[in-house]
Coordinates of C-alpha atoms and ligand atoms in Angstrom, one line a residue:
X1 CA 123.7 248.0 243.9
X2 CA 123.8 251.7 243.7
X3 CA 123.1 253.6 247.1
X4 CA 119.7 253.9 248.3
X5 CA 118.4 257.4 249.1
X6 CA 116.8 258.1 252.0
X7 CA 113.4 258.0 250.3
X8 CA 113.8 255.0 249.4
X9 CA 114.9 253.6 253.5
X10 CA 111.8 254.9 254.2
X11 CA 109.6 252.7 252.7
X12 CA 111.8 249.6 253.0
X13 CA 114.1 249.7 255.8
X14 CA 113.0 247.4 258.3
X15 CA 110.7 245.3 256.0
X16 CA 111.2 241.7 255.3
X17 CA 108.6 240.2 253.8
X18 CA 106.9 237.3 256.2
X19 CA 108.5 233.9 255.4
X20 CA 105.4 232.1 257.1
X21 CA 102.9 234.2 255.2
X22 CA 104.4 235.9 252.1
X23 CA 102.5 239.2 254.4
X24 CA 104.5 242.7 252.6
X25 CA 104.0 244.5 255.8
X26 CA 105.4 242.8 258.9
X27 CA 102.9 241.3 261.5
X28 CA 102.6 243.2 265.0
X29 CA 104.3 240.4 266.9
X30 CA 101.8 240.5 270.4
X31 CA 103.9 238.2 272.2
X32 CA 105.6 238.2 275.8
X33 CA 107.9 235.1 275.6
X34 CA 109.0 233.1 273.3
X35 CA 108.2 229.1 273.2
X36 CA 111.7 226.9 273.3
X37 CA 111.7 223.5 272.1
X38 CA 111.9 219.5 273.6
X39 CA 116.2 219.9 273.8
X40 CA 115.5 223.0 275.6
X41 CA 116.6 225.6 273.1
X42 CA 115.0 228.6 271.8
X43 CA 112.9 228.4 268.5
X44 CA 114.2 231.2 267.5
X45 CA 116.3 234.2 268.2
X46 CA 114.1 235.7 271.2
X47 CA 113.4 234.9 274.6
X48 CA 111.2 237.5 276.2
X49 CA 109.5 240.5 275.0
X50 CA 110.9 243.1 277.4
X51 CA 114.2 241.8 276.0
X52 CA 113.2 241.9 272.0
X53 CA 110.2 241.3 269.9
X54 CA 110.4 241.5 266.1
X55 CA 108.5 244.6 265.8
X56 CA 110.5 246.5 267.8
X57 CA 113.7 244.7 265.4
X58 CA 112.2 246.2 262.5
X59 CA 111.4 249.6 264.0
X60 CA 115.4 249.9 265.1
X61 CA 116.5 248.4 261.6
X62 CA 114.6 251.5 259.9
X63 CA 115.5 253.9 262.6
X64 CA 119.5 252.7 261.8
X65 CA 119.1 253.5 258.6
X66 CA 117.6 256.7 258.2
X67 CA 119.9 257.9 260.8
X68 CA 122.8 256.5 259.1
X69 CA 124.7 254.2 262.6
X70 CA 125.2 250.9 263.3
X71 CA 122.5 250.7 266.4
X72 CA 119.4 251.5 266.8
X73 CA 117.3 251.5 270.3
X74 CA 114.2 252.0 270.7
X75 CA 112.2 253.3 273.9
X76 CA 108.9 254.2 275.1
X77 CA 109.2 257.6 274.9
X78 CA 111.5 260.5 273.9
X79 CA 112.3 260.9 277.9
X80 CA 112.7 257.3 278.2
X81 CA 115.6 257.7 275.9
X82 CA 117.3 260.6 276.8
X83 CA 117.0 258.8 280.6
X84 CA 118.5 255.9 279.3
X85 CA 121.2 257.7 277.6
X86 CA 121.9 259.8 281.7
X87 CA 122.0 256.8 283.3
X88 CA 125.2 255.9 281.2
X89 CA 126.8 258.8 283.3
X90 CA 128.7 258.7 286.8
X91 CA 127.9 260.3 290.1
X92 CA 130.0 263.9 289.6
X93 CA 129.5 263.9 285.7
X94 CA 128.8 267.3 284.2
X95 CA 126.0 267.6 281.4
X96 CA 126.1 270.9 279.1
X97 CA 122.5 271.7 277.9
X98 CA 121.2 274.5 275.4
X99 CA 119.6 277.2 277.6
X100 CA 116.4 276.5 275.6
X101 CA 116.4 272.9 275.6
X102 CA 113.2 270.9 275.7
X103 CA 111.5 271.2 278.8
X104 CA 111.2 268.3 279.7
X105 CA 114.8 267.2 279.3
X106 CA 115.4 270.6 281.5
X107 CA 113.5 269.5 284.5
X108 CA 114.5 265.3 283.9
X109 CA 118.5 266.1 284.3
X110 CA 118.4 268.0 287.5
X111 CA 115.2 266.1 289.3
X112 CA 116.3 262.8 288.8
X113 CA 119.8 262.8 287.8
X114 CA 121.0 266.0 290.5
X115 CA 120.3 263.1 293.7
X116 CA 122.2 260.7 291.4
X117 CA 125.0 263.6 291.5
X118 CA 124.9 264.4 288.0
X119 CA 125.9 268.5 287.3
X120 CA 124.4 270.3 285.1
X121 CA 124.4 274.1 283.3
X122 CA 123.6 275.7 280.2
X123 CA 124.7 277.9 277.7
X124 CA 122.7 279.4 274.1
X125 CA 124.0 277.4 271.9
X126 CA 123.1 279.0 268.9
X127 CA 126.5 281.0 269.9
X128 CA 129.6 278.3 269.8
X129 CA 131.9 280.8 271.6
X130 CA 129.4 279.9 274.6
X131 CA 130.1 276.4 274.4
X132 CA 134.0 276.6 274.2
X133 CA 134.1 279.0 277.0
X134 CA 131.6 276.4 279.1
X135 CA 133.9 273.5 278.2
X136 CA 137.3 275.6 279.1
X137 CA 135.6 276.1 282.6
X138 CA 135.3 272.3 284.0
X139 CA 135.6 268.6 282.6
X140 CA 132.4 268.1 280.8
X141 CA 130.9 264.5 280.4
X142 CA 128.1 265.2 277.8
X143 CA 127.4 267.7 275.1
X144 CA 123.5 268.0 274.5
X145 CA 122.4 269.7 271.5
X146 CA 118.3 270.3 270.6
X147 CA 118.4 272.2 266.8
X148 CA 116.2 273.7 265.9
X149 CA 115.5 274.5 269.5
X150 CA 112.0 274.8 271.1
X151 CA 110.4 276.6 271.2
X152 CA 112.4 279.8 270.0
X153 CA 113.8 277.5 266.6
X154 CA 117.3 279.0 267.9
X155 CA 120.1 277.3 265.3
X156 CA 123.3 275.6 267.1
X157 CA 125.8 274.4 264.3
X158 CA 126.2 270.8 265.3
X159 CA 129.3 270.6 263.3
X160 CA 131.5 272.8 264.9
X161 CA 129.9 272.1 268.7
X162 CA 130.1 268.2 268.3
X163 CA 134.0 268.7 267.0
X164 CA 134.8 271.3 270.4
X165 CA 132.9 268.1 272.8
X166 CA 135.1 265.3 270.8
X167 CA 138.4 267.4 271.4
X168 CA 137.3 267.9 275.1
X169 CA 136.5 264.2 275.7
X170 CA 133.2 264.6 275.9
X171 CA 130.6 262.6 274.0
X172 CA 127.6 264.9 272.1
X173 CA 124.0 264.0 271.3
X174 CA 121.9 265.3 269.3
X175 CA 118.0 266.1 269.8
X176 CA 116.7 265.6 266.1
X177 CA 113.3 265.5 266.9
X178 CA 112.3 268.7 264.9
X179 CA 114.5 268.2 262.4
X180 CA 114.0 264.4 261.4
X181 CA 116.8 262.4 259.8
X182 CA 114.7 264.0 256.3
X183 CA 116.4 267.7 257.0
X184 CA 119.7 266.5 259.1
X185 CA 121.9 264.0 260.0
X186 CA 124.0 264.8 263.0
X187 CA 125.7 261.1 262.6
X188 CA 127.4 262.3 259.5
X189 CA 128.3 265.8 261.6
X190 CA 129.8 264.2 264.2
X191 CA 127.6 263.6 266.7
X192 CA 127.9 260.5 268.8
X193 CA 124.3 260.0 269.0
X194 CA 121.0 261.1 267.6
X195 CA 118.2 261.1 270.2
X196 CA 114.2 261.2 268.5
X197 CA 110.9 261.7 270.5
X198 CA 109.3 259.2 267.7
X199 CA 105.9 260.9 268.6
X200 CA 106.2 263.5 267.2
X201 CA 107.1 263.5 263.1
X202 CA 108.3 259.8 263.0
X203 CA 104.9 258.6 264.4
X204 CA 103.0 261.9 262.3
X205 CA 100.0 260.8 263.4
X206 CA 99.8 262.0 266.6
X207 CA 98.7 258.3 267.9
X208 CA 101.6 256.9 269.6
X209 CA 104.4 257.8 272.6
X210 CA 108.0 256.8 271.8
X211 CA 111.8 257.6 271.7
X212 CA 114.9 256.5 269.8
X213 CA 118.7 257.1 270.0
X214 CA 121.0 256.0 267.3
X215 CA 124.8 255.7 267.8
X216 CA 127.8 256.6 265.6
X217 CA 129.0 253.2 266.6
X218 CA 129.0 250.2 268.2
X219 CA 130.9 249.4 271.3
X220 CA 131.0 249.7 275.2
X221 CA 128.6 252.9 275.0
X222 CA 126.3 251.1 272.8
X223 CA 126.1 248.2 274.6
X224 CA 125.7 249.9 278.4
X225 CA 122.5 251.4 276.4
X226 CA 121.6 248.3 275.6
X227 CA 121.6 246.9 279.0
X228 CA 119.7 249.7 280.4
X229 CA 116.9 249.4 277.6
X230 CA 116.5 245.6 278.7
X231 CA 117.3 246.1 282.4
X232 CA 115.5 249.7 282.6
X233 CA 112.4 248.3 280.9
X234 CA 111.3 251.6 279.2
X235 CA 110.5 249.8 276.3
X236 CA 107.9 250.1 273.6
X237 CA 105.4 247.7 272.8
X238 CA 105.2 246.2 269.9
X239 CA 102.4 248.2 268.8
X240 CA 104.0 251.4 269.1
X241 CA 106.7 249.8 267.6
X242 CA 104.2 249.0 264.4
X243 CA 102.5 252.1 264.5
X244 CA 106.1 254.2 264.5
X245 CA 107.5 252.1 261.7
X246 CA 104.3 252.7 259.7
X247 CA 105.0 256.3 260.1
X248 CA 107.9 256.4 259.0
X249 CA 107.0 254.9 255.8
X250 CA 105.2 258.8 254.7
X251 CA 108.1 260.5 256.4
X252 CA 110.0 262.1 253.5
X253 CA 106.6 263.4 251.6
X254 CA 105.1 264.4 254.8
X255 CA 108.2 266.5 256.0
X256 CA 108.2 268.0 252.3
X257 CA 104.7 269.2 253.0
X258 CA 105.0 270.1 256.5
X259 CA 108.3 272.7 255.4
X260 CA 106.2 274.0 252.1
X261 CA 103.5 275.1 254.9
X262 CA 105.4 276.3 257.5
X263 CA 107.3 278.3 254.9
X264 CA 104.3 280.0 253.6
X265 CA 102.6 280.3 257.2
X266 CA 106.0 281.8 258.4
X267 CA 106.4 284.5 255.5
X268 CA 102.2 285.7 256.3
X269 CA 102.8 286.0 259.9
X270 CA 106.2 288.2 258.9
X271 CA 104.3 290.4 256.9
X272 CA 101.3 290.6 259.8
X273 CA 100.9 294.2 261.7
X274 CA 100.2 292.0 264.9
X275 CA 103.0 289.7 265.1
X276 CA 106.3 291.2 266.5
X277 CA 108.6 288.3 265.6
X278 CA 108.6 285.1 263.6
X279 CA 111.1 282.6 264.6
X280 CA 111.2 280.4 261.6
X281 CA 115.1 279.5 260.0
X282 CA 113.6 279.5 256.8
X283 CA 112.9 283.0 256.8
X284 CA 116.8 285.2 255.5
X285 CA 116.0 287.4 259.0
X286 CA 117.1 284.7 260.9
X287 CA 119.7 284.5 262.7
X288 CA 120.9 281.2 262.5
X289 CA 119.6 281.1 258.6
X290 CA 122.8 280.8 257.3
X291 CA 123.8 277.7 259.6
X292 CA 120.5 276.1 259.2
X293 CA 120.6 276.7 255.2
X294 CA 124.2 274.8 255.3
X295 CA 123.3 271.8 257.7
X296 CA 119.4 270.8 257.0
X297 CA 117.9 270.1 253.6
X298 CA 115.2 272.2 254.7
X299 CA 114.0 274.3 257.1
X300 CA 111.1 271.7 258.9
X301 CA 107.6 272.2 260.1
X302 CA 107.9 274.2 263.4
X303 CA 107.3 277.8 263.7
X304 CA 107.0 280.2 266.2
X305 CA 105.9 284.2 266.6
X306 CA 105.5 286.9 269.4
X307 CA 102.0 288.4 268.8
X308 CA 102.5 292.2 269.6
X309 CA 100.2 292.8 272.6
X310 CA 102.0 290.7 275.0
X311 CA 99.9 287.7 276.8
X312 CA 96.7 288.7 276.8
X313 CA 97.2 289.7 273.4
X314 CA 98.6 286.2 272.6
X315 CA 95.5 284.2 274.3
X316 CA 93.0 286.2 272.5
X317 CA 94.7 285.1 269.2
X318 CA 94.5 281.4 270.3
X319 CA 91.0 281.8 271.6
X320 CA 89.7 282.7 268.0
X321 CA 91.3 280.1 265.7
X322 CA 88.8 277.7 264.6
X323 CA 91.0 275.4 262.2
X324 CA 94.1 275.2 263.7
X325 CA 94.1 272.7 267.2
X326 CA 94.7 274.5 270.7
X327 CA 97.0 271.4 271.9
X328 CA 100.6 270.8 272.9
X329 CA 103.2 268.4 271.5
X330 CA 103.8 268.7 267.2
X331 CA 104.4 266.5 264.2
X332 CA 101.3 265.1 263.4
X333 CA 99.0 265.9 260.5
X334 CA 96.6 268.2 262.2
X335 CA 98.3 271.7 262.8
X336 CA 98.8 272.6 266.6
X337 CA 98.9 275.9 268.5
X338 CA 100.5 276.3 272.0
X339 CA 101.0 279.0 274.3
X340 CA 104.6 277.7 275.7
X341 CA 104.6 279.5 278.5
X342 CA 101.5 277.8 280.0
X343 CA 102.8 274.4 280.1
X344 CA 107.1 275.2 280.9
X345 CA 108.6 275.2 284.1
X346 CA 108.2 278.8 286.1
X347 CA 111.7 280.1 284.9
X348 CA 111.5 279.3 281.4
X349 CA 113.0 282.2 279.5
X350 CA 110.5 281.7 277.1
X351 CA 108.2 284.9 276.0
X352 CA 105.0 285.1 277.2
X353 CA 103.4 286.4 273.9
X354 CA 105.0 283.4 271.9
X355 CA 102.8 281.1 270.3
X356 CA 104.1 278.3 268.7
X357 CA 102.9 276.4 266.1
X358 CA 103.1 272.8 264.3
X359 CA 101.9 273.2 261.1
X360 CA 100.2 270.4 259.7
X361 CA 99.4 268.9 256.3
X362 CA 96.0 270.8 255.7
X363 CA 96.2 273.3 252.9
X364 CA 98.1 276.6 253.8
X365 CA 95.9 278.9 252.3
X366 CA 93.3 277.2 254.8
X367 CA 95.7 277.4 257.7
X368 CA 96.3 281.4 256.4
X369 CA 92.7 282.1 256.4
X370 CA 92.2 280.9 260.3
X371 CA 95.0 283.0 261.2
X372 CA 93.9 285.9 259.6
X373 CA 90.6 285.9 261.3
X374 CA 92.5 285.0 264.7
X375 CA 94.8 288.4 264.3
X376 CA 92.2 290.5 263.4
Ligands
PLP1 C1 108.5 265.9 272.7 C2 109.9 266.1 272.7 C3 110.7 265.4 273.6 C4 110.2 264.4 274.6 O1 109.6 263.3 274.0 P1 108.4 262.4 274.7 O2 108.1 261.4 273.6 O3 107.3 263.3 275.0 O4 109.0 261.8 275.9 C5 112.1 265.6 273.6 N1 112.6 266.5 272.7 C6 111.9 267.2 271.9 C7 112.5 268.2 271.0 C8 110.5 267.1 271.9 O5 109.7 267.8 271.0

């Protein structure tokens, strides 16, 4: 058979037609245990559903696939997966993070993992000299990359970062969640593991919590991560499971849309009196551009800008939009605004006049319009 392209995994990965009911799309398997027969063996190949569930099988095939590794986990959230993938560390471990990373990973490594004597510091990744001069200063444990960052969609050239980590000894993961396994495939750059928040674009429906990690390969790592999912417990349901898998199914056309969008959003607000700045790595201005052209098949659905004014300036905007959805979090098929500032931790370097924005999968002329009436 010849290789199947990632369109293609999308719709089919994960699905096995039900032998019991010839059903195309697999049943949302709402069971806790799993019955065993007179002899005292299993019927099948699960036991209890903390510990598997066929849902959550298929969800992990799919998630393999697109990601392009051998395993597949699947959690019940985005920080339910990066926790998983700290607790694999040792007291006295150092962690290197973006300076920009995801606030919530930010706050998650030092609160729960600094007690647990886990060290941790960060560097802008978006410059590599940073991260070779961080990893010639101590013994480094884990690499964590987050491109395109958030909220400032700051580039960090996974290639080149994941190759300096591998030569230290130290393992790199990757925080794909903006970019989807549709734009970039850090596997193939030589990451050692691809970490999702699955609510955001793989769910794109903005109706279910999860996380993911897929490995380069299987082994001890792998299977320590597999222990904590089952032990840990942060597990999915098979619902979410269901509802995630579904999602993926539209992922390719939806990311397709979602980048024609932002694209056109992103050249208006570049061309708008009111906005200082535009952080989008489609547009030639910047500055990781080049990077991003050379290791994403596009330039994704997240966008931010600095509405000249400063804060004030910045709420007023927000306050006037009618179309587009005053709400945190991204990747669904509504668009969403967000002043970052107002929900990241006190020292976020984040500016106060940035607003950031999902866009969704309504028209862009219609998402254009609302804006225009928001600037003024
Ligand atoms: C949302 C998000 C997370 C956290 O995921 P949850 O599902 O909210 O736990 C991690 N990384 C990025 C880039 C995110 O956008």
């Amino acid at each position: 058979m010849p290789p199947i392209r990632l369109e293609t995994e999308a719709v089919h990965a994960g699905r096995h037609t039900d032998p019991t009911t010839g059903a195309v799309v697999p049943p949302i398997h709402l069971t806790t245990t799993f019955e065993r027969a007179p002899d005292n063996q299993l019927l099948g190949p699960y036991l209890y559903g903390r510990q598997g569930n066929p849902t959550r099988d298929a969800l992990e095939e799919a998630l393999a696939r697109l990601e392009g590794g051998p395993v597949a986990l699947a959690f019940a959230s985005g920080l339910a997966a990066a926790t998983a993938v700290l607790q694999t560390l040792a007291p006295g471990d150092h962690v290197l993070l973006p300076d920009d990373v995801y606030s919530g990973v930010a706050s998650l490594v030092p609160s729960l993992f600094g007690p647990w004597g886990v060290t941790v510091s960060s560097v802008d990744q978006s410059d590599p000299a940073q991260v070779a001069a961080a990893l010639a200063a101590r013994r480094t444990a884990l690499v964590w990359l987050e491109t395109p960052s958030n909220p400032s969609l700051r580039i960090a050239d996974i290639a080149a970062i994941t190759a300096m980590a591998r030569a230290h000894g130290a393992r790199s993961i990757v925080d794909n969640t903006w970019a989807t396994p549709v734009l970039q495939r850090p596997l193939a750059l030589g990451a050692d593991a691809v970490l999702h928040s699955t609510t955001k674009y793989l769910g794109g429906h903005g109706d279910v919590t999860g996380g993911a990690l897929v490995l380069r390969e299987a082994g001890p790592w792998a299977e320590r991560l597999r222990e904590i999912q089952k032990l840990g417990g942060g597990v999915p349901s098979p619902f979410d499971c269901w509802l995630v898998l579904r999602g993926i199914r539209s992922l390719v056309a939806r990311m397709r849309m979602h980048g024609e969008n932002a694209a056109l959003v992103a050249h208006f607000l570049a061309a708008h009196p009111k906005v200082e700045r535009v952080h989008f790595p489609g547009l030639p201005s910047h500055p990781g551009h080049a990077v991003a052209a050379a290791q994403m098949a596009g330039f994704g659905g997240m966008l931010s800008f600095e509405v000249r004014g400063g804060r004030e300036a910045a709420l007023a905007v927000l306050s006037r939009l009618t179309l587009i959805t005053r709400a945190t979090s991204l990747g669904g098929t509504e668009s969403l605004i967000e002043h970052r500032r107002t929900v990241e931790r006190e020292d976020s370097p984040t500016p106060d006049n940035l607003l950031r924005l999902s866009v969704g999968l309504e028209h862009a002329s219609d998402l254009i319009a609302d804006l225009t009436e928001a600037l003024g």
